[in-house]
Amino acid sequence: MVAEHVESERDPGAALAAIRILGADVLAPAVLGGAAFHPLDAEAVALSFTALPPSRVEPLPPPAGPEEPWLMAWRDWGTVTLLTVLTSGDTARMTAPRPSSPPAGAPAVEDGTGWAAWSVRMGRLCALALPGLESPVHDAARAAPLALARGATRAVLRRDYPTAARIVRWLAWLRADGVELPLDPVPLVEHIGLMAGGDRLALDMAIARRLVVV
């Protein structure tokens, strides 16, 4: 349980920060596996937003503004939105408005320009690649599967497995969403899982595997 992890942690503040960093992925077992989401877990997620409140100022998307606040705003929106779904709307204390700006650069990726940087940026938003979420980020992924496939392949060839894992999650989500893809993400998922390690990457691959069999 999320709540048990917070209570057992020597530094509860660090545990709450980890919840914020993981974002909607904290809720992935309940969303993808049907695991029960305990009210105390919802309380722990809500507490993370109380202890580390999101900015009230809507960040500009890159390149008009810095990338990190914009990414964090999207991740916060995803966490609040999925928690609202899982708790039937009982998250009145949590607020994280959806950023109004879509992912910058998306319109150009399929014509051969900008796909590399754009796919990396989308990979950093991979916590949104879960069922139950809909936004301009998801629309951008649906509109540019070739750019995501190129980005994942490029990252694998460069042995940048963390980036590859994040981008492949979007390909797995697109497959689960019924979008026709230029490549099969399953071999990529298995290859990355075999060639790389680390807790964060293992989480991304576990989610991707679950998505490709949904």
Phi, psi and omega in degrees: 000146177297316182299319180297322179296318179297316182292326183276344182291134178298327178243090181303328178298321178294322179295320179293322177296322179297322177299315180297320181291318179293328178065221184296343179297337175300331184265359185302319179301323179284323183287317186265328186254357181073015179293145179295137178255106188290143177305327178293328176293319177299321178297320180295318178295315179299321179296325179297327178283332176286317181289325181232075187294143176294158175294142177275351180266124180290122182283148174283145178288151174293146007271002180294331179223173179295148188288318190298313178298326180292316178298316181296322179297320177292318180295320178297318179300317180298318180297311182296319182296313180292322179295324177298320178296316185287335183250016179056039174085005183274060179224044186299332182284344185260134176224133175203085182301145178289128176303139184279342185271133177284170178299119182297140176093350184301320183297339187264351193292327186280350179265011174098003181238137172079002187291329184294306181295322181295319181293324176296317179296318177297323178300325179289349175256019187294343176295345176275349183279065180223149176299147178100355179243140175218132182194176173300334177296317179292322177298321179295320178296317179296328184279347187221055178296328180294320178297319178293320177296318177298316182297317179295316180296316178301316181295321178295315180297328178275000183059028174268075188292325176300317178293317179301317181298319181294317181289321179298330176302321177293321177296320177296320178295319179297319178299316178295333180277355178088015180277135177289130184248153178282351176210160178275120182287344186300310178300325178296316179301313182293320180297313181297319179299326180279326189270345186226165180221184181113146184297317182296316180294321179299321177295314179300318181289325177297319179292317180298318179299318180296321181294322185284349177253358179296000000 
